[in-house]
Amino acid sequence: MKYELKSERVFDIIAIGRACIDLNATEYNRPMEETMTFTKYVGGSPVNIAIGSSKLGLKTGFIGKLADDQHGRFIANYIQNLGIDTTGVVIDRAGHKTGLAFTEIKSPEECSILMYRDNVADLYLEPSEVDEDYIRQTSTLLVSGTALSQSPSREAVLKAVSLARKHNVKVIFELDYRPYTWNSIEETAIYYALVAEQADIVIGTRDEFDILEHRKGENEQTIAYLFQHLPQLIVIKHGVEGSYAYTKIGQRFQSKAYITQVLKTFGAGDSYASAFLYALFAGKDIETALKYGSASASIVVSKHSSSEAMPTVNEIEQLITADEKEAQYR
Amino acid sequence: MKYELKSERVFDIIAIGRACIDLNATEYNRPMEETMTFTKYVGGSPVNIAIGSSKLGLKTGFIGKLADDQHGRFIANYIQNLGIDTTGVVIDRAGHKTGLAFTEIKSPEECSILMYRDNVADLYLEPSEVDEDYIRQTSTLLVSGTALSQSPSREAVLKAVSLARKHNVKVIFELDYRPYTWNSIEETAIYYALVAEQADIVIGTRDEFDILEHRKGENEQTIAYLFQHLPQLIVIKHGVEGSYAYTKIGQRFQSKAYITQVLKTFGAGDSYASAFLYALFAGKDIETALKYGSASASIVVSKHSSSEAMPTVNEIEQLITADEKEAQYR
Amino acid sequence: MKYELKSERVFDIIAIGRACIDLNATEYNRPMEETMTFTKYVGGSPVNIAIGSSKLGLKTGFIGKLADDQHGRFIANYIQNLGIDTTGVVIDRAGHKTGLAFTEIKSPEECSILMYRDNVADLYLEPSEVDEDYIRQTSTLLVSGTALSQSPSREAVLKAVSLARKHNVKVIFELDYRPYTWNSIEETAIYYALVAEQADIVIGTRDEFDILEHRKGENEQTIAYLFQHLPQLIVIKHGVEGSYAYTKIGQRFQSKAYITQVLKTFGAGDSYASAFLYALFAGKDIETALKYGSASASIVVSKHSSSEAMPTVNEIEQLITADEKEAQYR
Amino acid sequence: MKYELKSERVFDIIAIGRACIDLNATEYNRPMEETMTFTKYVGGSPVNIAIGSSKLGLKTGFIGKLADDQHGRFIANYIQNLGIDTTGVVIDRAGHKTGLAFTEIKSPEECSILMYRDNVADLYLEPSEVDEDYIRQTSTLLVSGTALSQSPSREAVLKAVSLARKHNVKVIFELDYRPYTWNSIEETAIYYALVAEQADIVIGTRDEFDILEHRKGENEQTIAYLFQHLPQLIVIKHGVEGSYAYTKIGQRFQSKAYITQVLKTFGAGDSYASAFLYALFAGKDIETALKYGSASASIVVSKHSSSEAMPTVNEIEQLITADEKEAQYR
């Protein structure tokens, strides 16, 4: 069973939302209080998915607002060098800063993030800065949930979704739930439902779907609810137990999680999404696309960054093949 | 052609949104600088529509947040005395004030309003204060556009609309556009479109539909756009030129405006909506309902207040009959 | 004992701070919920003192920020018509509103005020809008405590006090404590102390001095503290028990409160201050000035407004004389 | 000429104000966009002065508010390990973050700082968190200008200064002007003047005194103005041209700047202040104290950090001696 994403447009994916700086502890396996140096990477779910997709060969664009400072320029340079189109990138002129995430890696099981998200530039993207002509040039629009957490970024995303619908651009909603930027769980549920009901594909963890539905739920309830609306394909990730894809016509697919030497848990979702989407664009069936997502996630969690570490097609396919060979002999 | 609103529920209409205080110049035909006394009335579009509907005999409820002060208590007493259900009324505990509108009536053509809308209680209605069990008890939910202008009232209304849809409650969207509470026209257009696309009936002036569509448009464009979504019935008012109703199945109805001795222009829209809806509930056809709306508006603009002046069925029908008789002899 | 205020300057008093609108219940002896009409007056402690002083014949100016609306223009017209100089009045261009005080007069003992003080124009006076050349033209600068409650009005007043000191303008500090505009009692105490220590005359109720000192205190402690700094004359009012004046050189004067038919308690302090200062300017001794203050307060509390009701010299002197004659026969 | 600071109290110096994190480019001589790793240090003028003073042997305390996170705990641990008393340190419970300064060292002449100062914990120190009993235990209170830039930290410092005066604690005002946290230059001038007029010692660069006086001024004007008020000793730094000290009784002292291999300009002022104050505590005359300040500044600008690099007495004295010897042979 395939799900067609490809269309004759300039871009395969345009991602909209935040692009920030990750400051990853250079020395790990210790509390951040004892970390003395930090290494700088581009971070933020939608830009990470754009980076991952671009590395896998998709034609990718990014819409977001960057601070007018050294961190903002670093991000712009970095993604341009990867071949991501930055026509939709706006420079903030109001003095807002780049969001920061200091990551602390005490152990594979104990990771935490210290966020700087007050008045960050990405949440100041204005609806007037989302361009209709740009949106109509893409096959898919990837929306990340965090961009809905505050105005005016919230309205910019709602406008982008509305324009996508108008121009038959498929909407992919990556739930990407980060509690620190939201006022309340109830508010999150309202906007998540608004966008999910209008999306073609919704991707998230089981916990994130619980936030969207504002209840502790089961996959069967989730799909019963969402398939009443526009979604065609729903991907629900259950961590080490693997992930599931559901289609509106009633199919259900499953993939295990690939075992790896985990360094940290950050970045797993972004690498999953980019590889899953890449596989659909490449004409793979949904079941195979789930494998690509899982394999890509497993590669990123074994490495130090979330963006730099995004794998190539080759790396993903080698992991899948190696795993299948090994399974033969088990 | 009829449009059925009635269902076997506890309430005909529950209105959601603001309830404020109007301070109307006791002395009129002069600038407010020279007005020395003001008379106090309940005001605010959705509560006015509830008042109008209740006076016309509909079973009416109101959802809104009132200040914990003398003005808030005045409003609560006033609407309770009219028989409006206040189960859904919440008292603000955070010190927010009642919105005020000082009205200045220089001449029938020159009216203005001096608004106090900073941190007003009505805009602090929380989504958690909108009760699913209450919403399911009504045939229709009347939403007023101003309640969408700020959080958390915006989210409370979005939740109410979502619950209404879930329980087959018809959604009536009165555009009620007031520029002073919105950040930008673009933001207004985004939320107006979100709610209008999910409403069953949309009522507004031609200018208000232009705000919703974010362009200078024609009625034909408006209905072409909105009938792609959920609306069944659209009422567009053109001031003294009369008003139009359009149905999804392609009909178009029209009513003239009734000529009167205009004292001020405030309150016309609210009295229009309540009489129009009353007529539909009473089983009148759409064309007759337009007449009820126009006649009711014409009565209110000839009087001093917007709420106290709401007419009875008798007054409305007398005006229509008198007008028809007169027309016979013209 | 006299205290010389007069000097050869253009103005006797320039008052700085708020000018607002009082909306007094036209019908009194009832709760505000039952009041249906309100009468409009100019209100706010410093402008009231300017009005009172001007009516008593002092050359008076006012520095403050007025809303760019009908209420703001009403205030400007009103004080100009009384002959108060408005060179120092600035019109707000940022959409801030005029402060409102709805007064409720249930009985002489039970009065309350419903305030609208969110984002009011008067608290947006900027330090750059206080003009050094204007300040140097006055014998005294009257500062009202409420103007210190928020930035930038706070800094505008601190600048005015600093300029007054520089140009040998006497600073009169009327404590005028209104809890609703302050963040905390501790913050109030800090700024009250900063200004009181630099003032020549400090006037307030015993309760207000307790706020300034951040303790429940006695007059003896108050003067022991303040006379270590710049003040020369301190007036402490004890309500119906009368008022006291203390001088740096150790004198103590006292006046009783004049008995009257009290309608409401608002406006007593402002009328006290203007008559007390008038008497000093007129060359009366401090003891007589206390009588002028008390008599003036007693006249205002028997009338409906705080500003309109400000008495003339004649009315004040008649009350004092009548009272003295009566005392002779007691 | 000596200026006596020492008294029989528990602490020599208590510094009040911010303590933050500096993230210094590990790779320097390049734009920050190309810097990939950052090294973490404690930063912020008053805590740096406390660190410098403590390393020189003074009994030192610190009053400030720290974020309840890894960065806040790092700072607390760091200064405790240096023997600084942290009785006056308060942990923020409202989720505010630690201020950050990313430093960019393109060349010795071209350094810049990218600040994160939105809603930082240090500016949320409350007046109620400043303890009178703690203040009375110190000989001197060191106030840094930036702590005056926002409420409630501003009021906390005003209270500390007032308590210091009450208990004969000498107030040292280090101007430490950082434009990014202030609303306007006029506001800065108002609060700088308020504190400077009440300080015993005022230390700053010529540019900072221009901010305080709100004019482009000369040292002679500065001292004419400030010596009318409480200050006894004023230190004005002119960069590479050296620094000047003025006393109320009319003396003037001067020191050259020591030549060094400059790496960056950050931290010069803090190291100057701590060494200058150390010398006064040690009973050196003012002229010698200026040398200590200059020598200490010259050592810090040649090193990578501002806090870690604070010199010992030995290092300072060696530099002075070496310089004097060299001068002999020139």
PDB file of N, CA and C in Angstrom, chain C residues 172-196:
ATOM      1  N   ILE C 172       6.066  70.166  47.705  1.00  0.00           N
ATOM      2  CA  ILE C 172       4.999  69.770  48.628  1.00  0.00           C
ATOM      3  C   ILE C 172       4.549  68.371  48.227  1.00  0.00           C
ATOM      4  N   PHE C 173       4.628  67.444  49.152  1.00  0.00           N
ATOM      5  CA  PHE C 173       4.296  66.049  48.848  1.00  0.00           C
ATOM      6  C   PHE C 173       2.982  65.696  49.542  1.00  0.00           C
ATOM      7  N   GLU C 174       1.924  65.519  48.755  1.00  0.00           N
ATOM      8  CA  GLU C 174       0.625  65.058  49.275  1.00  0.00           C
ATOM      9  C   GLU C 174       0.597  63.548  49.080  1.00  0.00           C
ATOM     10  N   LEU C 175       0.532  62.798  50.158  1.00  0.00           N
ATOM     11  CA  LEU C 175       0.800  61.361  50.063  1.00  0.00           C
ATOM     12  C   LEU C 175      -0.224  60.643  49.176  1.00  0.00           C
ATOM     13  N   ASP C 176      -1.502  60.989  49.293  1.00  0.00           N
ATOM     14  CA  ASP C 176      -2.525  60.486  48.357  1.00  0.00           C
ATOM     15  C   ASP C 176      -2.326  59.011  48.025  1.00  0.00           C
ATOM     16  N   TYR C 177      -2.404  58.181  49.023  1.00  0.00           N
ATOM     17  CA  TYR C 177      -2.146  56.759  48.802  1.00  0.00           C
ATOM     18  C   TYR C 177      -3.384  56.023  48.302  1.00  0.00           C
ATOM     19  N   ARG C 178      -3.296  55.427  47.144  1.00  0.00           N
ATOM     20  CA  ARG C 178      -4.376  54.627  46.532  1.00  0.00           C
ATOM     21  C   ARG C 178      -3.815  53.246  46.255  1.00  0.00           C
ATOM     22  N   PRO C 179      -4.193  52.262  47.016  1.00  0.00           N
ATOM     23  CA  PRO C 179      -3.547  50.943  46.886  1.00  0.00           C
ATOM     24  C   PRO C 179      -3.623  50.336  45.492  1.00  0.00           C
ATOM     25  N   TYR C 180      -4.688  50.604  44.720  1.00  0.00           N
ATOM     26  CA  TYR C 180      -4.916  49.800  43.505  1.00  0.00           C
ATOM     27  C   TYR C 180      -3.882  49.984  42.403  1.00  0.00           C
ATOM     28  N   THR C 181      -3.105  51.060  42.436  1.00  0.00           N
ATOM     29  CA  THR C 181      -2.118  51.198  41.345  1.00  0.00           C
ATOM     30  C   THR C 181      -0.729  50.704  41.727  1.00  0.00           C
ATOM     31  N   TRP C 182      -0.532  50.308  42.967  1.00  0.00           N
ATOM     32  CA  TRP C 182       0.790  49.885  43.430  1.00  0.00           C
ATOM     33  C   TRP C 182       0.930  48.362  43.381  1.00  0.00           C
ATOM     34  N   ASN C 183       2.159  47.912  43.131  1.00  0.00           N
ATOM     35  CA  ASN C 183       2.441  46.478  43.150  1.00  0.00           C
ATOM     36  C   ASN C 183       2.502  45.912  44.557  1.00  0.00           C
ATOM     37  N   SER C 184       3.067  46.662  45.484  1.00  0.00           N
ATOM     38  CA  SER C 184       3.217  46.149  46.848  1.00  0.00           C
ATOM     39  C   SER C 184       3.384  47.325  47.800  1.00  0.00           C
ATOM     40  N   ILE C 185       3.089  47.081  49.062  1.00  0.00           N
ATOM     41  CA  ILE C 185       3.268  48.109  50.090  1.00  0.00           C
ATOM     42  C   ILE C 185       4.747  48.436  50.236  1.00  0.00           C
ATOM     43  N   GLU C 186       5.584  47.435  50.070  1.00  0.00           N
ATOM     44  CA  GLU C 186       7.018  47.675  50.220  1.00  0.00           C
ATOM     45  C   GLU C 186       7.527  48.635  49.134  1.00  0.00           C
ATOM     46  N   GLU C 187       7.046  48.446  47.919  1.00  0.00           N
ATOM     47  CA  GLU C 187       7.431  49.337  46.826  1.00  0.00           C
ATOM     48  C   GLU C 187       6.945  50.765  47.117  1.00  0.00           C
ATOM     49  N   THR C 188       5.724  50.881  47.609  1.00  0.00           N
ATOM     50  CA  THR C 188       5.185  52.200  47.938  1.00  0.00           C
ATOM     51  C   THR C 188       6.086  52.899  48.947  1.00  0.00           C
ATOM     52  N   ALA C 189       6.445  52.169  50.001  1.00  0.00           N
ATOM     53  CA  ALA C 189       7.264  52.752  51.062  1.00  0.00           C
ATOM     54  C   ALA C 189       8.588  53.279  50.507  1.00  0.00           C
ATOM     55  N   ILE C 190       9.177  52.528  49.569  1.00  0.00           N
ATOM     56  CA  ILE C 190      10.477  52.931  49.019  1.00  0.00           C
ATOM     57  C   ILE C 190      10.375  54.270  48.293  1.00  0.00           C
ATOM     58  N   TYR C 191       9.366  54.408  47.418  1.00  0.00           N
ATOM     59  CA  TYR C 191       9.279  55.661  46.646  1.00  0.00           C
ATOM     60  C   TYR C 191       8.720  56.803  47.485  1.00  0.00           C
ATOM     61  N   TYR C 192       7.809  56.499  48.406  1.00  0.00           N
ATOM     62  CA  TYR C 192       7.311  57.551  49.294  1.00  0.00           C
ATOM     63  C   TYR C 192       8.461  58.132  50.117  1.00  0.00           C
ATOM     64  N   ALA C 193       9.313  57.261  50.626  1.00  0.00           N
ATOM     65  CA  ALA C 193      10.437  57.736  51.427  1.00  0.00           C
ATOM     66  C   ALA C 193      11.403  58.560  50.580  1.00  0.00           C
ATOM     67  N   LEU C 194      11.684  58.071  49.366  1.00  0.00           N
ATOM     68  CA  LEU C 194      12.598  58.798  48.473  1.00  0.00           C
ATOM     69  C   LEU C 194      12.145  60.229  48.257  1.00  0.00           C
ATOM     70  N   VAL C 195      10.834  60.425  48.011  1.00  0.00           N
ATOM     71  CA  VAL C 195      10.326  61.766  47.725  1.00  0.00           C
ATOM     72  C   VAL C 195      10.126  62.567  49.009  1.00  0.00           C
ATOM     73  N   ALA C 196       9.609  61.920  50.047  1.00  0.00           N
ATOM     74  CA  ALA C 196       9.362  62.649  51.303  1.00  0.00           C
ATOM     75  C   ALA C 196      10.664  63.218  51.866  1.00  0.00           C
TER      76      ALA C 196
END
